[in-house]
PDB file of C-alpha atoms in Angstrom:
ATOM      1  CA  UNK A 112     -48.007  33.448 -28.678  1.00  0.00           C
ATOM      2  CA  UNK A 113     -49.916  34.302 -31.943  1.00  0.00           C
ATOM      3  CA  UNK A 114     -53.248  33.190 -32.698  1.00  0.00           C
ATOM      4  CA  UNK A 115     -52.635  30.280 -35.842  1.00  0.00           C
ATOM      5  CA  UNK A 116     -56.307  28.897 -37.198  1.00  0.00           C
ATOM      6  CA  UNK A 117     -57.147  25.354 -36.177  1.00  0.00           C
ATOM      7  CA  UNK A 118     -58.083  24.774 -39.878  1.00  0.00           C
ATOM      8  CA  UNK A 119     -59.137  26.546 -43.141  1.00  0.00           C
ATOM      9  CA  UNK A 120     -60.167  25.919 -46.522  1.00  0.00           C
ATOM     10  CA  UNK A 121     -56.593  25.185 -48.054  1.00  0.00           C
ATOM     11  CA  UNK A 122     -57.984  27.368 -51.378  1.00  0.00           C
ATOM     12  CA  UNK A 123     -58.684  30.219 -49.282  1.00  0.00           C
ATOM     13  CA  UNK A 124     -55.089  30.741 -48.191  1.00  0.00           C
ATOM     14  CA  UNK A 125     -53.768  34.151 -49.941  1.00  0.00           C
ATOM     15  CA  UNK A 126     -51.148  32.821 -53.048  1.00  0.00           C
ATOM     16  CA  UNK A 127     -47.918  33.811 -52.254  1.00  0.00           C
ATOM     17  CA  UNK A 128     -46.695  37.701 -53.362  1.00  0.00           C
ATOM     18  CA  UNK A 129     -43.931  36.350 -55.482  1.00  0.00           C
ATOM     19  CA  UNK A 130     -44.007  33.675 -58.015  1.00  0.00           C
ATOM     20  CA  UNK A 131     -40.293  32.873 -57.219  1.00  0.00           C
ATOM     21  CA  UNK A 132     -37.292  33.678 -55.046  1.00  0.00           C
ATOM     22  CA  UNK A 133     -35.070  32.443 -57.630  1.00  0.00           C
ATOM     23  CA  UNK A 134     -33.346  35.656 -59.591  1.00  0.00           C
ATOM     24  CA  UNK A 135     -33.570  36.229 -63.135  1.00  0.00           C
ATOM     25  CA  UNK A 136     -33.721  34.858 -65.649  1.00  0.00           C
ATOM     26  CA  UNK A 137     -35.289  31.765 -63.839  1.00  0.00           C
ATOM     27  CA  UNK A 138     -37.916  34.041 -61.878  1.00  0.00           C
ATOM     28  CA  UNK A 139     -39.759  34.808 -65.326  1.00  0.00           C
ATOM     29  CA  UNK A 140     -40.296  30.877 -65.815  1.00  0.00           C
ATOM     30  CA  UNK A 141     -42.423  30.322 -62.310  1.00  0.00           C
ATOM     31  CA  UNK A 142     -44.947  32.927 -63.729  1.00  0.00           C
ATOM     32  CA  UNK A 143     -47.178  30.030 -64.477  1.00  0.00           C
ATOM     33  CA  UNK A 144     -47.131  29.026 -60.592  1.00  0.00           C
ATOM     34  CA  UNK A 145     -49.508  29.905 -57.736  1.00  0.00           C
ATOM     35  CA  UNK A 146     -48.352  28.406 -54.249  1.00  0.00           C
ATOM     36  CA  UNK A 147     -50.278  28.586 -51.034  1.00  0.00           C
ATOM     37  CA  UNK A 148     -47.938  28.032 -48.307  1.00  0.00           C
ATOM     38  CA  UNK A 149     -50.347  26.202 -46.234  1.00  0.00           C
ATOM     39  CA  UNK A 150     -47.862  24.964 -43.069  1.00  0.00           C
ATOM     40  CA  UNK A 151     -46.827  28.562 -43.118  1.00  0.00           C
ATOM     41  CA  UNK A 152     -50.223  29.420 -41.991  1.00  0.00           C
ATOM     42  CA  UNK A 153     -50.270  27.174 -39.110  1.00  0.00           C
ATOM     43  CA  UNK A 154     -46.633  28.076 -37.836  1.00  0.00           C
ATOM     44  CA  UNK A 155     -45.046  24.713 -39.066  1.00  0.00           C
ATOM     45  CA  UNK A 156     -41.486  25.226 -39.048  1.00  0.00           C
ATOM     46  CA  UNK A 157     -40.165  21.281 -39.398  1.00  0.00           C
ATOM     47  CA  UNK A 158     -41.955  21.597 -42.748  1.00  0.00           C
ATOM     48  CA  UNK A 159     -43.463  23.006 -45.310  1.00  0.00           C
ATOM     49  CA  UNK A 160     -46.762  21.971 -46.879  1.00  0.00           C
ATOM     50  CA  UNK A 161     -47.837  24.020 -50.526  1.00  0.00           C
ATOM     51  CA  UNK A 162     -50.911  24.010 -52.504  1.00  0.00           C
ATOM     52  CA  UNK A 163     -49.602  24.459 -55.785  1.00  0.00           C
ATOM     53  CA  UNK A 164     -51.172  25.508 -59.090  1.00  0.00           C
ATOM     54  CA  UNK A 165     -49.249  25.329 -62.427  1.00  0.00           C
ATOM     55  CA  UNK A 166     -51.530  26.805 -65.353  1.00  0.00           C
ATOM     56  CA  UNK A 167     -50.420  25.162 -69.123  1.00  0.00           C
ATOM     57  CA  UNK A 168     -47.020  25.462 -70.228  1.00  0.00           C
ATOM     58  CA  UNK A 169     -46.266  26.288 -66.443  1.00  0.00           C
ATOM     59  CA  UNK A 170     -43.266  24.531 -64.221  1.00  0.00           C
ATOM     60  CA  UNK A 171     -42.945  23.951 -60.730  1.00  0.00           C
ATOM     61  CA  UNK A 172     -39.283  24.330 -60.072  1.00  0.00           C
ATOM     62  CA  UNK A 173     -36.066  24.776 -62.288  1.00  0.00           C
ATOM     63  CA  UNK A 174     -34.875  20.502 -62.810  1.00  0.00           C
ATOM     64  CA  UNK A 175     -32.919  20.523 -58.790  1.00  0.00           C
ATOM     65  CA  UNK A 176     -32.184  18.104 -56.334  1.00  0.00           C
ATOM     66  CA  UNK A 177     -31.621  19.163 -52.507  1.00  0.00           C
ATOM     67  CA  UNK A 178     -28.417  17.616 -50.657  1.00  0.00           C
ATOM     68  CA  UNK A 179     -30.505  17.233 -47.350  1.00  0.00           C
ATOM     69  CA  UNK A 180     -34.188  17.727 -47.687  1.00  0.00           C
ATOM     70  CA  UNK A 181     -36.505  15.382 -48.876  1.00  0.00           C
ATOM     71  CA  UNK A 182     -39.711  16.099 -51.123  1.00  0.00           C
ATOM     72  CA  UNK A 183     -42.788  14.537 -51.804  1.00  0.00           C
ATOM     73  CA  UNK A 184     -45.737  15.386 -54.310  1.00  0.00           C
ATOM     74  CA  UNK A 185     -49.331  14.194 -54.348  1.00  0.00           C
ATOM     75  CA  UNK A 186     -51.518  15.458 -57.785  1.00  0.00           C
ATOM     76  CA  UNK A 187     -54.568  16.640 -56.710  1.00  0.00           C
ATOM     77  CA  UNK A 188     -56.272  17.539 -60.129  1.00  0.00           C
ATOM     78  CA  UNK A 189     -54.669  17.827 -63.957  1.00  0.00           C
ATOM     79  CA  UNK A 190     -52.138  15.804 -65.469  1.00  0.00           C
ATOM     80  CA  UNK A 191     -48.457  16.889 -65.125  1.00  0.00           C
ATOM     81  CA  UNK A 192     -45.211  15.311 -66.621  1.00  0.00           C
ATOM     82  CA  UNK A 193     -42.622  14.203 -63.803  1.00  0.00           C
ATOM     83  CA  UNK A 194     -39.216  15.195 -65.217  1.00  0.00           C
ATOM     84  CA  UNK A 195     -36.279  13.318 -63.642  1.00  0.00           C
ATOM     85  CA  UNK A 196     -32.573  13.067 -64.793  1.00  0.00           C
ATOM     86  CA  UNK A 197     -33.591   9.287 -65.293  1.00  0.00           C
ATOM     87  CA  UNK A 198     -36.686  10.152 -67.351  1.00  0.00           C
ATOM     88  CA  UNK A 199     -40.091  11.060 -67.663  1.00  0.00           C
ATOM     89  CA  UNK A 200     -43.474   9.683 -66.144  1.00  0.00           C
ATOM     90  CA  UNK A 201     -47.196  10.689 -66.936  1.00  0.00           C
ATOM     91  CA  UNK A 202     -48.620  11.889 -63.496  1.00  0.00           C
ATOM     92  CA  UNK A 203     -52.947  12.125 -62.778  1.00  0.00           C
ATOM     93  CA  UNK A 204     -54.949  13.211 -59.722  1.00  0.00           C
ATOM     94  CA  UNK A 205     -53.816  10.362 -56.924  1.00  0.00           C
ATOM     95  CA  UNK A 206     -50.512   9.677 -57.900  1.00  0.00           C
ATOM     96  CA  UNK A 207     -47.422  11.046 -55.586  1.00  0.00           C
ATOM     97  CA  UNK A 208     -43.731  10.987 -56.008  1.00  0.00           C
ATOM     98  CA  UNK A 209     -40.660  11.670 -53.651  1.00  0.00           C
ATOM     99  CA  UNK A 210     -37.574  12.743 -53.728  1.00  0.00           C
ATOM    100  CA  UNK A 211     -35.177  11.967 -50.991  1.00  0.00           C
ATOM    101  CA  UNK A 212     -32.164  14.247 -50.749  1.00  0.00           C
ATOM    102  CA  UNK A 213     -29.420  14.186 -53.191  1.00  0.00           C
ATOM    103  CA  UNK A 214     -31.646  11.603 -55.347  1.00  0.00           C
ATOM    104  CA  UNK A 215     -32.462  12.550 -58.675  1.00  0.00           C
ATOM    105  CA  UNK A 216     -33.088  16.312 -59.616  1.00  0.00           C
ATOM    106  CA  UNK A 217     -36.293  16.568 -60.717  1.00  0.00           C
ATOM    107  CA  UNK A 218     -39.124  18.682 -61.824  1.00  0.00           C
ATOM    108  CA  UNK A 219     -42.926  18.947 -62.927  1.00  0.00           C
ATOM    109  CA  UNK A 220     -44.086  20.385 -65.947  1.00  0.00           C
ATOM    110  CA  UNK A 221     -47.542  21.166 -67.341  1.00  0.00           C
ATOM    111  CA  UNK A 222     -47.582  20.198 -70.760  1.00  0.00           C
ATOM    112  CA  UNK A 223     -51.411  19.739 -71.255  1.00  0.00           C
ATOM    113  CA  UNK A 224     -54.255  22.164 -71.764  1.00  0.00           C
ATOM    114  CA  UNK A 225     -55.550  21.922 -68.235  1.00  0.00           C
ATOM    115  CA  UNK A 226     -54.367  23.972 -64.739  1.00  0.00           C
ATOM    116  CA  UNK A 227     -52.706  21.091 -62.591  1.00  0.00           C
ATOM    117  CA  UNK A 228     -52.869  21.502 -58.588  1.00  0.00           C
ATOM    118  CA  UNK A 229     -50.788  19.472 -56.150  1.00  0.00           C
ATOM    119  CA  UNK A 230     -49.703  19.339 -52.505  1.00  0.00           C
ATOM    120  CA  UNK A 231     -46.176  19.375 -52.139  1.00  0.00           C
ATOM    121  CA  UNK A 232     -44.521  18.577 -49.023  1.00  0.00           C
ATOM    122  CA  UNK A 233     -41.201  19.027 -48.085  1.00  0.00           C
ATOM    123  CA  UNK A 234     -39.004  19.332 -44.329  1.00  0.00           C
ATOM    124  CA  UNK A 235     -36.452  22.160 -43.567  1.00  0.00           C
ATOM    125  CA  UNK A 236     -33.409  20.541 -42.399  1.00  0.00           C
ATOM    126  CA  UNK A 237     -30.622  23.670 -41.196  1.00  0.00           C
ATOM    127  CA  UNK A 238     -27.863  23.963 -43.744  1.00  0.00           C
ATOM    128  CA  UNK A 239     -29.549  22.502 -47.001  1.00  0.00           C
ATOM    129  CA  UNK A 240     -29.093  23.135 -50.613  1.00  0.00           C
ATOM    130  CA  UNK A 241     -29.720  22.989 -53.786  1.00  0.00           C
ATOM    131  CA  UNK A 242     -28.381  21.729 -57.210  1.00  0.00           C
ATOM    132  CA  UNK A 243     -29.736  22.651 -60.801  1.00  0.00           C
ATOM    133  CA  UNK A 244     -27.851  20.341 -63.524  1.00  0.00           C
ATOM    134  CA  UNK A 245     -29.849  22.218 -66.523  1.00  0.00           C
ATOM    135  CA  UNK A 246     -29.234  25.887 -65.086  1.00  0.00           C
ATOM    136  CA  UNK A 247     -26.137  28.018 -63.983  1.00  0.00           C
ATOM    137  CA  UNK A 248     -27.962  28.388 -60.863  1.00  0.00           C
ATOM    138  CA  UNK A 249     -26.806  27.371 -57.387  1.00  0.00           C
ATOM    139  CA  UNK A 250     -28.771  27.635 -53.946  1.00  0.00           C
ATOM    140  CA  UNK A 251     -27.401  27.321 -50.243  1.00  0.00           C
ATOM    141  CA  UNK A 252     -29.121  28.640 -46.638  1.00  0.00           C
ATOM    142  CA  UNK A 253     -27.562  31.512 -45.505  1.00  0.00           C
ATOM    143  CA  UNK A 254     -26.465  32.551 -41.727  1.00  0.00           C
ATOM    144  CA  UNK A 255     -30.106  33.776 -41.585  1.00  0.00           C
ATOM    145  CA  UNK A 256     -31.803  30.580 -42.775  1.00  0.00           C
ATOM    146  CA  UNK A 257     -32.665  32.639 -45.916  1.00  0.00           C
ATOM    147  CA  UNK A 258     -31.874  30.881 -49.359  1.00  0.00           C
ATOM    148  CA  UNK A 259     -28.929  32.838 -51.196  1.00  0.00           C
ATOM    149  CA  UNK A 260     -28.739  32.179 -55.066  1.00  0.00           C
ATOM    150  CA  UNK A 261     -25.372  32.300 -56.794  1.00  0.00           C
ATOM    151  CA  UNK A 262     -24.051  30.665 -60.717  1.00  0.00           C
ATOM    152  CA  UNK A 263     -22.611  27.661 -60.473  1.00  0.00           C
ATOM    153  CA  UNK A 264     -18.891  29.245 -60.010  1.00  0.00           C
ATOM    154  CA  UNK A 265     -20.132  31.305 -57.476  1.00  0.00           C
ATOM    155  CA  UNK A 266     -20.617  34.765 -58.532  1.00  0.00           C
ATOM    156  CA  UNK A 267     -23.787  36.485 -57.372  1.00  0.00           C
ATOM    157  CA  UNK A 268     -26.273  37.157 -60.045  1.00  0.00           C
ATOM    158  CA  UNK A 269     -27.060  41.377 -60.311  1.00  0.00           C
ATOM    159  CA  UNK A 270     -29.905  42.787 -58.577  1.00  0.00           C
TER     160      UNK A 270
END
């Protein structure tokens, strides 16, 4: 068994080598995103827990909505815009928001002058995906667990 901390200074915890696992051309619009993959750190595997960073004009995910994972949000500092497909709220530090699973897709962007930082917190259920009404962009696990991206009529993007 590997040796996982007991605890650490959440700001501490390296940012994650890519911006995105999405391909391009959606991988060029997380380039305003740091995420610190906090329950990776501790060798959560029921969920994942991110300390996320989105400088101005930055977003944290292409508009989506999973079909079986839920999500949940809590700001931490800054003042993002909550994007939904029912509309838009104002978001400040203490406010959350969740999505449960094939709700509404939904995104945050960062339309002030200011770097916003949140937690975001969301579980791992086997078998999930992803939808992305504004994009021609499609996400499902893999045998391997591993997200594989394909356009909506399901022709791989090129390398």
């Amino acid at each position: 068994m590997s040796e996982k901390p007991l605890a650490v200074e959440a700001a501490a915890v390296p940012v994650r080598a890519r911006a995105s696992n999405y391909p391009e051309p959606y991988a060029t619009r997380m380039q305003k995103r740091e995420k610190r993959q906090l329950g990776d750190i501790f060798g959560l595997s029921n969920f994942g827990v991110n300390l996320t960073r989105l400088a101005p004009g930055g977003e944290s995910a292409l508009m989506h909505r999973h079909a079986k994972a839920d999500e949940f949000i809590y700001i931490l500092e800054g003042a993002p815009t909550l994007v939904t497909e029912e509309g838009e709220v104002d978001l400040r530090p203490g406010m959350c928001a969740g999505f449960p699973a094939q709700g509404a897709a939904h995104q945050l962007v960062n339309r002030s002058d200011a770097d916003v930082v949140y937690l975001e917190i969301g579980d791992r259920i086997p078998g999930d995906s992803a939808v992305y009404p504004n994009d021609d962009i499609q996400v499902a696990a893999g045998p391997d667990g591993n997200w594989v991206f394909t356009r909506k009529d399901g022709s791989p993007f090129e390398r």
